[in-house]
Short mmCIF file of C-alpha atoms in Angstrom, two decimals:
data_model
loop_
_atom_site.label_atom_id
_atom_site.label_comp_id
_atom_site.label_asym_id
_atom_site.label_seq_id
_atom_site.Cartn_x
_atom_site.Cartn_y
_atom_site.Cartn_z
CA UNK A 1 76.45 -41.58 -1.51
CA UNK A 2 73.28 -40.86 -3.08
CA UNK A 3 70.07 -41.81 -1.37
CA UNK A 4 67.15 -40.48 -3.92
CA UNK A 5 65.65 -42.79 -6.18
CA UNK A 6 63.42 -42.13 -8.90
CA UNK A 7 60.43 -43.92 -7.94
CA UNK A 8 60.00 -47.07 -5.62
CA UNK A 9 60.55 -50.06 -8.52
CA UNK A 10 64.04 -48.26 -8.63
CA UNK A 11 64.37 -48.06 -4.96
CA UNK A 12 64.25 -51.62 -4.74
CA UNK A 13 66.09 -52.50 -7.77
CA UNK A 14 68.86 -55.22 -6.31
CA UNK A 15 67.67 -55.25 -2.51
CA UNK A 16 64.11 -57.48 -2.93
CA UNK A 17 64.23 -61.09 -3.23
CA UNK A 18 62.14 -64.26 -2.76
CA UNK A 19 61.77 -65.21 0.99
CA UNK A 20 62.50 -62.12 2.45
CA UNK A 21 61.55 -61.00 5.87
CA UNK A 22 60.42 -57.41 5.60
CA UNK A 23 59.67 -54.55 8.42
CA UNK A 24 56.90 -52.50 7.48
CA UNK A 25 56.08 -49.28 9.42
CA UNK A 26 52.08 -47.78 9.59
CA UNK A 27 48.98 -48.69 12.00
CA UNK A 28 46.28 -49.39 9.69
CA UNK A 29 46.34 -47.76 6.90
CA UNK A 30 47.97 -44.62 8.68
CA UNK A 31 51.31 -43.97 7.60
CA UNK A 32 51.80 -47.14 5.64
CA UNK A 33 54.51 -47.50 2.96
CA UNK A 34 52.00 -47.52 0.01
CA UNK A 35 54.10 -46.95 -3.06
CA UNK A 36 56.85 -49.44 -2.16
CA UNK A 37 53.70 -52.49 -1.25
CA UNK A 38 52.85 -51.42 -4.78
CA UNK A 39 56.17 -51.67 -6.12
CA UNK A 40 56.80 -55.15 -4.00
CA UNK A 41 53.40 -56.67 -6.12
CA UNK A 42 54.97 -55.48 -9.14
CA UNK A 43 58.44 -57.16 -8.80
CA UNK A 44 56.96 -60.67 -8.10
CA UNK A 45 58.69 -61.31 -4.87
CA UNK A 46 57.25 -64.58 -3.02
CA UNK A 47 57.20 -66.09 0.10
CA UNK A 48 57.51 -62.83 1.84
CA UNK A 49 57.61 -62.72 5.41
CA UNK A 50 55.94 -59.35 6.82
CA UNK A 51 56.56 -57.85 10.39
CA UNK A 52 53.59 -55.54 10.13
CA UNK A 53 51.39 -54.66 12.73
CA UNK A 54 48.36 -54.97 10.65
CA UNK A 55 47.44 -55.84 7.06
CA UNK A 56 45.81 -53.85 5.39
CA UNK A 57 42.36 -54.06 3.74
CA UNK A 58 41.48 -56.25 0.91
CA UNK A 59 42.76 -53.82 -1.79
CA UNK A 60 44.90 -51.60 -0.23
CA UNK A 61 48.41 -51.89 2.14
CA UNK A 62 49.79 -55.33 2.55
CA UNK A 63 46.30 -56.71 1.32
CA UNK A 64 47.47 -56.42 -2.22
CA UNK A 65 50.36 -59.12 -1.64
CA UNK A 66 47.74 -61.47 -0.04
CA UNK A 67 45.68 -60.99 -3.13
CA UNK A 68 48.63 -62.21 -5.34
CA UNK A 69 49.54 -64.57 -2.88
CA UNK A 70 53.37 -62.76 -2.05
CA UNK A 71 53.63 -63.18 1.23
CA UNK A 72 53.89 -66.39 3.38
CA UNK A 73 53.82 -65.02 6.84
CA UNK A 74 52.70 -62.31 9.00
CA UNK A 75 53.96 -61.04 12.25
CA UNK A 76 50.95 -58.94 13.32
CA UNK A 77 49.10 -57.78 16.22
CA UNK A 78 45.77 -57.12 14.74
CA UNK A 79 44.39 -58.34 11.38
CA UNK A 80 40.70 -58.10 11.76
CA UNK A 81 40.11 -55.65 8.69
CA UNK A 82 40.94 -57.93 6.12
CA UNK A 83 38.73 -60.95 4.69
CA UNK A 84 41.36 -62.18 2.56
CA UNK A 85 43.88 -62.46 5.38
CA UNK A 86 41.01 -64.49 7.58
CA UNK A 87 40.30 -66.62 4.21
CA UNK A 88 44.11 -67.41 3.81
CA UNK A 89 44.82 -68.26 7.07
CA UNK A 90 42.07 -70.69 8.13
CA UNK A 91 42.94 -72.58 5.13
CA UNK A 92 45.99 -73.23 5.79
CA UNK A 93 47.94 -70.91 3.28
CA UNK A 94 48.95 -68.22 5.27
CA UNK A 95 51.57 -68.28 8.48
CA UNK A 96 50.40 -65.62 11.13
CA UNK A 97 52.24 -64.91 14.36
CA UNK A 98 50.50 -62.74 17.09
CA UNK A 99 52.55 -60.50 18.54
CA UNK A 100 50.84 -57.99 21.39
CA UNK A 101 51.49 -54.88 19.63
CA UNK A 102 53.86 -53.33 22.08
CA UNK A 103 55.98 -56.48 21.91
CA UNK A 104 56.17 -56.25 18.20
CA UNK A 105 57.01 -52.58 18.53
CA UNK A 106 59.48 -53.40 21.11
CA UNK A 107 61.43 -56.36 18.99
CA UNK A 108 61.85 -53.87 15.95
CA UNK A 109 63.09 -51.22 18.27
CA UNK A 110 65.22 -53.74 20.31
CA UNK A 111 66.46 -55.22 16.78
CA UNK A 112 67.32 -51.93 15.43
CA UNK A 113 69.56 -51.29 18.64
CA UNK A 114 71.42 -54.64 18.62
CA UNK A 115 69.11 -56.20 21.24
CA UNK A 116 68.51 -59.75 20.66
CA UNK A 117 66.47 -60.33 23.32
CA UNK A 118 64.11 -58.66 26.32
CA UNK A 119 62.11 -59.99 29.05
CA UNK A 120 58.80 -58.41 29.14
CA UNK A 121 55.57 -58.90 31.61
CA UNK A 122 53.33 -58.59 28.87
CA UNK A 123 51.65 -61.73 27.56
CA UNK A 124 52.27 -64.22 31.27
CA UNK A 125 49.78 -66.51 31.66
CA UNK A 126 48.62 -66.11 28.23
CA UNK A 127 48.93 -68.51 24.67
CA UNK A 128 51.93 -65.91 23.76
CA UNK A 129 53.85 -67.20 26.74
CA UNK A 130 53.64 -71.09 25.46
CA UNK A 131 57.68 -72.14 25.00
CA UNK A 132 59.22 -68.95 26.31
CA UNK A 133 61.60 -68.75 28.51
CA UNK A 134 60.27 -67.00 32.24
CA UNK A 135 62.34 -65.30 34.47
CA UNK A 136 61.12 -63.62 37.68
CA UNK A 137 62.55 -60.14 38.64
CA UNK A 138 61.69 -59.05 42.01
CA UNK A 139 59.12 -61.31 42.66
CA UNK A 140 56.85 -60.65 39.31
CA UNK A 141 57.14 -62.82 36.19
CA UNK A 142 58.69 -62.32 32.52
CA UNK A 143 58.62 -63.91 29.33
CA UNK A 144 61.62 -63.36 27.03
CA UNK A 145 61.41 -62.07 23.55
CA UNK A 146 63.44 -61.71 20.58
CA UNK A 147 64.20 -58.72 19.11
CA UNK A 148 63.27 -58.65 15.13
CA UNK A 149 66.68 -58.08 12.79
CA UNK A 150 64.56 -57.66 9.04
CA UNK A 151 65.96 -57.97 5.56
CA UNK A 152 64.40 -55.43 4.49
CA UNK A 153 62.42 -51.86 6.41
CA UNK A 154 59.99 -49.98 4.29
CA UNK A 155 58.41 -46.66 5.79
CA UNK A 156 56.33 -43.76 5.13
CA UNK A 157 57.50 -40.39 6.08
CA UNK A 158 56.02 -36.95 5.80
CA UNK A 159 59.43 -35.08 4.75
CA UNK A 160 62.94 -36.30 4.12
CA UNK A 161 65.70 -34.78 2.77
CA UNK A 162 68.05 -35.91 0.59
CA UNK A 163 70.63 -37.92 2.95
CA UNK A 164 67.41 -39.44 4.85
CA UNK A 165 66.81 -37.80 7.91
CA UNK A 166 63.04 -38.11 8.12
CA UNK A 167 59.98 -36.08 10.02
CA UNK A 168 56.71 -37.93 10.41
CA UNK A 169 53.72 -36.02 10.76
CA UNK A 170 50.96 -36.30 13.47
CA UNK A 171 49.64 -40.52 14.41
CA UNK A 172 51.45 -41.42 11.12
CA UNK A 173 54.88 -41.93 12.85
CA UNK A 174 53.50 -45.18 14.65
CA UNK A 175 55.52 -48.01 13.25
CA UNK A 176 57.91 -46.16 10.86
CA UNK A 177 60.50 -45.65 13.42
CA UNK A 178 60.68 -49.08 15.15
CA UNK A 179 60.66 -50.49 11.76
CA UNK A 180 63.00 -48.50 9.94
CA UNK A 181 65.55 -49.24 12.90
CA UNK A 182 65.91 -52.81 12.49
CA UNK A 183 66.29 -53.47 8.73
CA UNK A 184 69.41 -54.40 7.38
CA UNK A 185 68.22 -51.94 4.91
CA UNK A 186 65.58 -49.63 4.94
CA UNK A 187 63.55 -47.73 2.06
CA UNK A 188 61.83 -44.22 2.97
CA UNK A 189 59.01 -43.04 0.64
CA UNK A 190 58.11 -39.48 1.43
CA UNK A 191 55.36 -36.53 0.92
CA UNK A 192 58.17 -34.31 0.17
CA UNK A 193 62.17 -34.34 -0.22
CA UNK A 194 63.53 -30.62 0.66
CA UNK A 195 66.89 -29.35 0.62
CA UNK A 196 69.25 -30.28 2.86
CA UNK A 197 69.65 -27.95 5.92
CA UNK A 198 65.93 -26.76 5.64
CA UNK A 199 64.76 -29.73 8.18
CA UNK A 200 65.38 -28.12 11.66
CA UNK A 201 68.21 -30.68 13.22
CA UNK A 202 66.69 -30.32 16.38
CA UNK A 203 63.03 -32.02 15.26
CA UNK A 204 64.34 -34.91 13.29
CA UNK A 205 62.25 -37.78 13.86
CA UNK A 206 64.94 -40.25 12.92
CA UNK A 207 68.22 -39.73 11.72
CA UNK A 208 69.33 -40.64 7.93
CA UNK A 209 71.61 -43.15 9.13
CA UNK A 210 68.73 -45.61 9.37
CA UNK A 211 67.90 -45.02 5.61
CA UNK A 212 69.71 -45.65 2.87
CA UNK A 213 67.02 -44.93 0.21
CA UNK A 214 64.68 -42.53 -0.59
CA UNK A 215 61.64 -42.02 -2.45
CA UNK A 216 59.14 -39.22 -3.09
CA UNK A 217 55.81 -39.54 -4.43
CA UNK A 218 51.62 -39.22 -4.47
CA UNK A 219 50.27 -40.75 -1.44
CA UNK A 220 46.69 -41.68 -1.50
CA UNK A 221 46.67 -42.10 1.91
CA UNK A 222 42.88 -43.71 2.52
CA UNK A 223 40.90 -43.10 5.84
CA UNK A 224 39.42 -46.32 6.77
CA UNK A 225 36.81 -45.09 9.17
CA UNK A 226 35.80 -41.65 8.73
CA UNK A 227 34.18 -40.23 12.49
CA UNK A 228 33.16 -37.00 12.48
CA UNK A 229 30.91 -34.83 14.39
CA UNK A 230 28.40 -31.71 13.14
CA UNK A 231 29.56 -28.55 13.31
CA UNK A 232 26.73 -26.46 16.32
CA UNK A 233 24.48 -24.44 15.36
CA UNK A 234 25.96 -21.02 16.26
CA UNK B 1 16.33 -50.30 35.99
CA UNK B 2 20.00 -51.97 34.60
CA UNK B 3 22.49 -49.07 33.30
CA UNK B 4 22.41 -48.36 29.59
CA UNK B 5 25.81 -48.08 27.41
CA UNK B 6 25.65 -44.21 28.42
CA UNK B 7 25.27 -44.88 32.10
CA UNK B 8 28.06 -47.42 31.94
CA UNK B 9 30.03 -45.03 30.63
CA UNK B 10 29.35 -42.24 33.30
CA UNK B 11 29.84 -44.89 36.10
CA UNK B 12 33.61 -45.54 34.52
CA UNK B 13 34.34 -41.55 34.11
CA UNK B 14 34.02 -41.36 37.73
CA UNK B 15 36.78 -43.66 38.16
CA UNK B 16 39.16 -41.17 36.78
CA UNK B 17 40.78 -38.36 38.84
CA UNK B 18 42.22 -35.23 38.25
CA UNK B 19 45.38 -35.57 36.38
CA UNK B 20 45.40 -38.72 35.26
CA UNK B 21 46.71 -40.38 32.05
CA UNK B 22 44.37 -42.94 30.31
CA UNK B 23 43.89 -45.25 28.20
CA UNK B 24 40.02 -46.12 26.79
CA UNK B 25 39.11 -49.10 24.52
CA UNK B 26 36.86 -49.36 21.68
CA UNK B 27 33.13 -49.69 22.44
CA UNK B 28 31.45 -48.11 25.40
CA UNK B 29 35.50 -47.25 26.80
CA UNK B 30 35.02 -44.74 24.48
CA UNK B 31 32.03 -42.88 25.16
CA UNK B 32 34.05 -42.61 29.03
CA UNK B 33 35.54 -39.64 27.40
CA UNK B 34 32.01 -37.89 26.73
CA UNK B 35 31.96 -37.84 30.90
CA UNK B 36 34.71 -36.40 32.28
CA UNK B 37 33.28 -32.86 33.27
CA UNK B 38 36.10 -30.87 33.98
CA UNK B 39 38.83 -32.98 35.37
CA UNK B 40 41.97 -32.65 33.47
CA UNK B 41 42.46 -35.88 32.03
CA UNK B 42 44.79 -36.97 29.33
CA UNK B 43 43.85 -39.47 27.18
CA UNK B 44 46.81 -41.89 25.59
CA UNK B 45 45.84 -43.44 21.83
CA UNK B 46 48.30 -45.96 21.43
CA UNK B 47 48.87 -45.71 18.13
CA UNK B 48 51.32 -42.72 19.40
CA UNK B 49 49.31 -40.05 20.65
CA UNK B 50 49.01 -38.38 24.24
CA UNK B 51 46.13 -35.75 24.44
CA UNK B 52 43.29 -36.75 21.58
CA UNK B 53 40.79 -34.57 21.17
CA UNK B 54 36.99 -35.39 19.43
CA UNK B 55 36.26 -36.33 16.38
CA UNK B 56 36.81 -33.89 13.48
CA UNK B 57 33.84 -31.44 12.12
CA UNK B 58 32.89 -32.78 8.51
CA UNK B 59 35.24 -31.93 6.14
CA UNK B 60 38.12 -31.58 8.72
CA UNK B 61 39.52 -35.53 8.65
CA UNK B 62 43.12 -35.80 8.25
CA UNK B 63 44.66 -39.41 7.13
CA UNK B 64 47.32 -38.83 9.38
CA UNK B 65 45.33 -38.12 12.34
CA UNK B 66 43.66 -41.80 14.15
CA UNK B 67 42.97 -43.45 17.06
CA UNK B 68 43.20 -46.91 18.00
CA UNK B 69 40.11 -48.34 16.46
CA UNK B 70 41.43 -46.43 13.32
CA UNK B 71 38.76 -43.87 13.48
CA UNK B 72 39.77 -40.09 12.25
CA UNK B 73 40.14 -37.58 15.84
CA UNK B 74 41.55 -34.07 16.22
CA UNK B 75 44.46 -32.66 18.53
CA UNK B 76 44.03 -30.71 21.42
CA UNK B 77 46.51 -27.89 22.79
CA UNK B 78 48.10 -30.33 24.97
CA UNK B 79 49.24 -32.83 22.38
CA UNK B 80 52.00 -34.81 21.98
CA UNK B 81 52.89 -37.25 19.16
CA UNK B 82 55.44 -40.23 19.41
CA UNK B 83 56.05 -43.42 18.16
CA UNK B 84 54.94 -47.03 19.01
CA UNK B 85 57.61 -48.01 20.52
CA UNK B 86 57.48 -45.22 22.74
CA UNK B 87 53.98 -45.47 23.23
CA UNK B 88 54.24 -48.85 24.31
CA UNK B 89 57.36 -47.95 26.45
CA UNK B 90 55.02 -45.79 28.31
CA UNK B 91 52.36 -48.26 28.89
CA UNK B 92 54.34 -50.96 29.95
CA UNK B 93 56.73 -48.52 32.24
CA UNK B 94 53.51 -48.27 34.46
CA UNK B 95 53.01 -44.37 33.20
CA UNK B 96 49.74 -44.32 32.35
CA UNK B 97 47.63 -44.58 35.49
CA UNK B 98 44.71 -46.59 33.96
CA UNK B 99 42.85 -48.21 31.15
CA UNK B 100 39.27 -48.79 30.42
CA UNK B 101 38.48 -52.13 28.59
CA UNK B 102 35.39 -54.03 27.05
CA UNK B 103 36.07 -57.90 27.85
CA UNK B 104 34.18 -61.38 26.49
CA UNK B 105 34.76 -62.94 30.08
CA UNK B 106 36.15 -61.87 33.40
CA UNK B 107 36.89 -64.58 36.52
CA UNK B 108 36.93 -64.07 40.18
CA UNK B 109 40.78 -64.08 40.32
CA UNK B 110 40.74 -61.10 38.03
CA UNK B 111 41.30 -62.87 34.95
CA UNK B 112 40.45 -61.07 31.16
CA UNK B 113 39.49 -62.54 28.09
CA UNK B 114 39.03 -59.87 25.04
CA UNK B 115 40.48 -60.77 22.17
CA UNK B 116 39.92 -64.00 20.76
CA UNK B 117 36.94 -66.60 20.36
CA UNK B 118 38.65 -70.06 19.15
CA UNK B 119 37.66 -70.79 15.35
CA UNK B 120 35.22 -67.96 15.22
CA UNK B 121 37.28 -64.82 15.74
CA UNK B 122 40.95 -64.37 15.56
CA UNK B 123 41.19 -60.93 14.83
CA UNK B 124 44.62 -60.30 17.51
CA UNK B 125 45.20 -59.24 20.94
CA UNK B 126 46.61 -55.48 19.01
CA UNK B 127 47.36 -53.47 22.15
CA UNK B 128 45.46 -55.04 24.88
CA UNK B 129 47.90 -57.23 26.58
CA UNK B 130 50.17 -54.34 26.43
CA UNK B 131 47.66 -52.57 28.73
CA UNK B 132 46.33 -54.75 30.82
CA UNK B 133 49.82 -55.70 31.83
CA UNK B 134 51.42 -52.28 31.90
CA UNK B 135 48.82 -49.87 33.26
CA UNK B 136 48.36 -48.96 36.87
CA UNK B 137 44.51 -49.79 36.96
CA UNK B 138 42.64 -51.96 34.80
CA UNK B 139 38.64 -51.48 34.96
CA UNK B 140 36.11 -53.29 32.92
CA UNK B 141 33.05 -52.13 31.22
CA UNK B 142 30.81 -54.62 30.18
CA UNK B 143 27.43 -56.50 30.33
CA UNK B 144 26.93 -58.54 32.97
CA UNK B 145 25.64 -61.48 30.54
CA UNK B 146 25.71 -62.47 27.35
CA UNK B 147 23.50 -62.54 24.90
CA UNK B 148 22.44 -65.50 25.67
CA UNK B 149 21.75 -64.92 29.02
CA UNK B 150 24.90 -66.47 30.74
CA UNK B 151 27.03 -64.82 33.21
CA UNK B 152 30.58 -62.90 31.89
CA UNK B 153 31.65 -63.18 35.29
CA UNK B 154 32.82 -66.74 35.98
CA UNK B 155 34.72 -68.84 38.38
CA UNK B 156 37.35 -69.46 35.60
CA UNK B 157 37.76 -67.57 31.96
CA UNK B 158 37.15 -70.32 29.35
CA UNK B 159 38.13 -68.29 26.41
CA UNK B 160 41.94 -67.68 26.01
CA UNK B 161 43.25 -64.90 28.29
CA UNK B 162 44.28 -61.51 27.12
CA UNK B 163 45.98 -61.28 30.99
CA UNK B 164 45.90 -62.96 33.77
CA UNK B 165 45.22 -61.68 37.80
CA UNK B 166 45.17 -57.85 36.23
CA UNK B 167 41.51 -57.03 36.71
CA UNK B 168 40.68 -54.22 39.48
CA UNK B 169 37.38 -53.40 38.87
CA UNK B 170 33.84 -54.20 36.70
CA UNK B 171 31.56 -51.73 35.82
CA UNK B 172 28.17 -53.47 34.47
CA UNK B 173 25.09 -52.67 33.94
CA UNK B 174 24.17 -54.36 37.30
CA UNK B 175 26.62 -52.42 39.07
CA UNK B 176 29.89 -52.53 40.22
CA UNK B 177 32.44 -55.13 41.19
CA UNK B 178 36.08 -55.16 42.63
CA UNK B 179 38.44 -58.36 42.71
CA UNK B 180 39.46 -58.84 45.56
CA UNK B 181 41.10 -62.01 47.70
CA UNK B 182 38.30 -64.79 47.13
CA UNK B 183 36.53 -63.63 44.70
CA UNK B 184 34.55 -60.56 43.78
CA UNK B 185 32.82 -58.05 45.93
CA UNK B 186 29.85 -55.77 45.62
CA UNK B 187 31.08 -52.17 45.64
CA UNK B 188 28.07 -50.58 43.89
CA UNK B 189 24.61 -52.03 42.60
CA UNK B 190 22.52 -49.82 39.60
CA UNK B 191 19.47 -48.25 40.86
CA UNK B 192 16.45 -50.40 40.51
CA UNK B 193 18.46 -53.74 40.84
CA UNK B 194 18.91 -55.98 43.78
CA UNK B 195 21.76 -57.56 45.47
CA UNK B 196 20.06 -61.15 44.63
CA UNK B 197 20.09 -59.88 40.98
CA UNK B 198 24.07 -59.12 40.67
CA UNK B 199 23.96 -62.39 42.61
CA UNK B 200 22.05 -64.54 40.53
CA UNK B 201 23.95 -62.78 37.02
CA UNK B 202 27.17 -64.03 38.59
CA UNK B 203 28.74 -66.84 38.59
CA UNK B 204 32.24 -66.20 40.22
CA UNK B 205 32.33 -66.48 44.01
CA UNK B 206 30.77 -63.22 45.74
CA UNK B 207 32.71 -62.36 48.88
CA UNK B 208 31.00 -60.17 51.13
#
């Protein structure tokens, strides 16, 4: 079966659709699926619900669906970079469920492996706890969570090839491989798709049975703080 | 004389030991790393990253390279890469042996309060329940008031809690407090303060 698509508007030709709960791998804006959020804007979707850990900026990542009001909720662990989000949500507009970020990474990854639910100390005695159900284990306290079973993954990957086994490349892996696991079906846009059998088998990041489509294309890839320090003076 | 952000700092990188595996917030956690000397410590970026190095010379910044607070870093010969599930897996599984946090509020039972000021800032908890529940050793660095003079210490956290009973020990720049049964105790006071200044900056219970 082929898995390469032209470009990501073809990629999601026939899987996006209104009300959709999507999985989207990055941390920041490292490693986020950036042609396919493009392509998502383009195709109109609404009401999209996004399992993300962040949101983007303003103009860049998930922020351009805020902009154009696409999505309806977000299941995030940090969102402090984006003045749209904060504008949308204290109005009213926007849904927002906060999720510590290893719980979020933990219900994509317990999703993706037909877990529907985990008991995890993180969170007791906190507002995340409210309505959960707590169960002690050897004398300490957890709260149960459920495992996250998406419509819909979208990742960024360094290389693929072309039946979807993917390599990520350095702090860019973050969310792609949680993500990709626990969508129904999950899109892969890539750096670079080489020949199959010139990935080495043994440093596959995640196998291509977690994608079923692939995409290659120009990243951008934006640096949203740029630290650096000055080079001595030999 | 209080501490300055830099002595702060210094005071938590002597918390660290030889071979451990750590986690440092954003803020003065991070200038812990500047004060290390030459005890092998590993520091854990929880965006999926064991061993980070400095930041980059100009020139040098690679997209795909970040740490938590999003900021470009570098590799070191030591480094491993991984996921966030993984990363997380590690945290939680008690690996890493401790974390170095900023906090808004910390109370006498050990408390924390760092992510969220009702109607005012909701940015998200990101990774910071995570750690505070997961790590083996949870230290604060922050100032011992506010900036409007009140006490961060208190009998009870008002805002809402990013963990709670998971404190071990406060670095300020006052000194240096542990939690223990009762309240807190006086481990270590900054040169030029007195005891009735710590004492008079606090509001949770001092135990002797």
């Amino acid at each position: 079966m082929k898995k390469v698509y032209a470009n990501a508007t073809e990629a999601l030709d026939g899987v996006i659709s209104d009300g959709m709960m999507i999985a989207a791998g990055g941390f920041g804006l490292c490693g986020i699926p950036e042609l396919l959020l493009e392509a998502i804007k383009d195709s109109g979707a609404q009401n999209l619900t996004f399992a993300s850990n962040n949101a983007g900026v303003d103009d860049f990542g998930i922020g351009i669906l805020l902009q154009t009001k696409q999505v309806k909720k977000m299941i995030s662990s940090y969102v402090g970079e984006n003045a749209e989000f904060m504008r949308q949500y204290l109005s009213g507009e926007l849904e927002l469920e906060f999720n510590p970020q290893g719980t979020l990474a933990e219900r994509m990854r317990a999703g993706g492996a037909g877990i529907p639910g985990f008991y995890t100390k993180t969170g007791v005695g906190t507002v995340i706890a409210e309505g959960k159900e707590h169960k002690d284990f050897n004398g300490e306290t957890y709260i149960l969570e459920e495992g996250i079973f998406a419509d819909l993954a979208i990742v960024k990957a360094w290389k693929a090839d072309d039946t979807g086994n993917l390599i990520f490349r350095k702090t860019a892996r973050n969310f792609n491989v949680p993500a990709a696991t626990c969508g129904k079906i999950c899109i892969a846009e890539v750096e670079e798709i080489v020949p199959r059998g010139s990935l080495d088998p043994d440093a596959i990041h995640l196998p291509g049975i977690y994608v079923h489509r692939i995409i290659q294309g120009e990243h951008e890839k934006r640096i949203e703080q740029r630290t650096t320090r000055k080079k001595e003076e030999a | 004389m209080p501490w300055d952000r830099n002595q702060m700092a210094a005071r938590a990188a002597q918390e660290l030991e030889d071979g451990m595996y750590v986690n440092l917030g954003i803020g003065i956690p991070t200038l812990v790393a500047n004060y290390v000397g030459d005890k092998d410590i590993t520091l854990q970026s929880e965006n999926g990253m064991l061993g980070m190095g400095p930041f980059p010379f100009e020139g040098e910044e690679d997209a795909d390279l970040i740490n938590a607070g999003k900021q470009t870093i570098t590799e070191l010969s030591r480094t491993s890469y991984f996921d966030s599930a993984t990363s997380f897996a590690m945290i939680r599984g008690g690996k890493i042996a401790a974390a170095v946090l900023g906090a808004m509020e910390v109370d006498e039972e050990g408390d924390l309060a760092n992510w969220m000021i009702p109607g005012v800032l909701v940015k998200g908890m990101g990774g910071a329940m995570d750690l505070v529940a997961g790590v083996g050793r949870v230290i604060v660095v922050m100032d011992h008031t506010n900036k409007h003079g009140k006490s961060k210490l208190l009998k009870k956290c008002t805002l809402p809690l990013t963990g709670k009973k998971v404190v071990n020990r406060i670095i300020t720049n006052l000194g240096v407090l542990d939690v223990v049964e009762g309240g807190l105790k006086i481990i270590e006071i900054a040169e030029g303060v007195t005891e009735d200044e710590i004492r008079a900056a606090t509001e949770a219970n001092i135990v002797n």
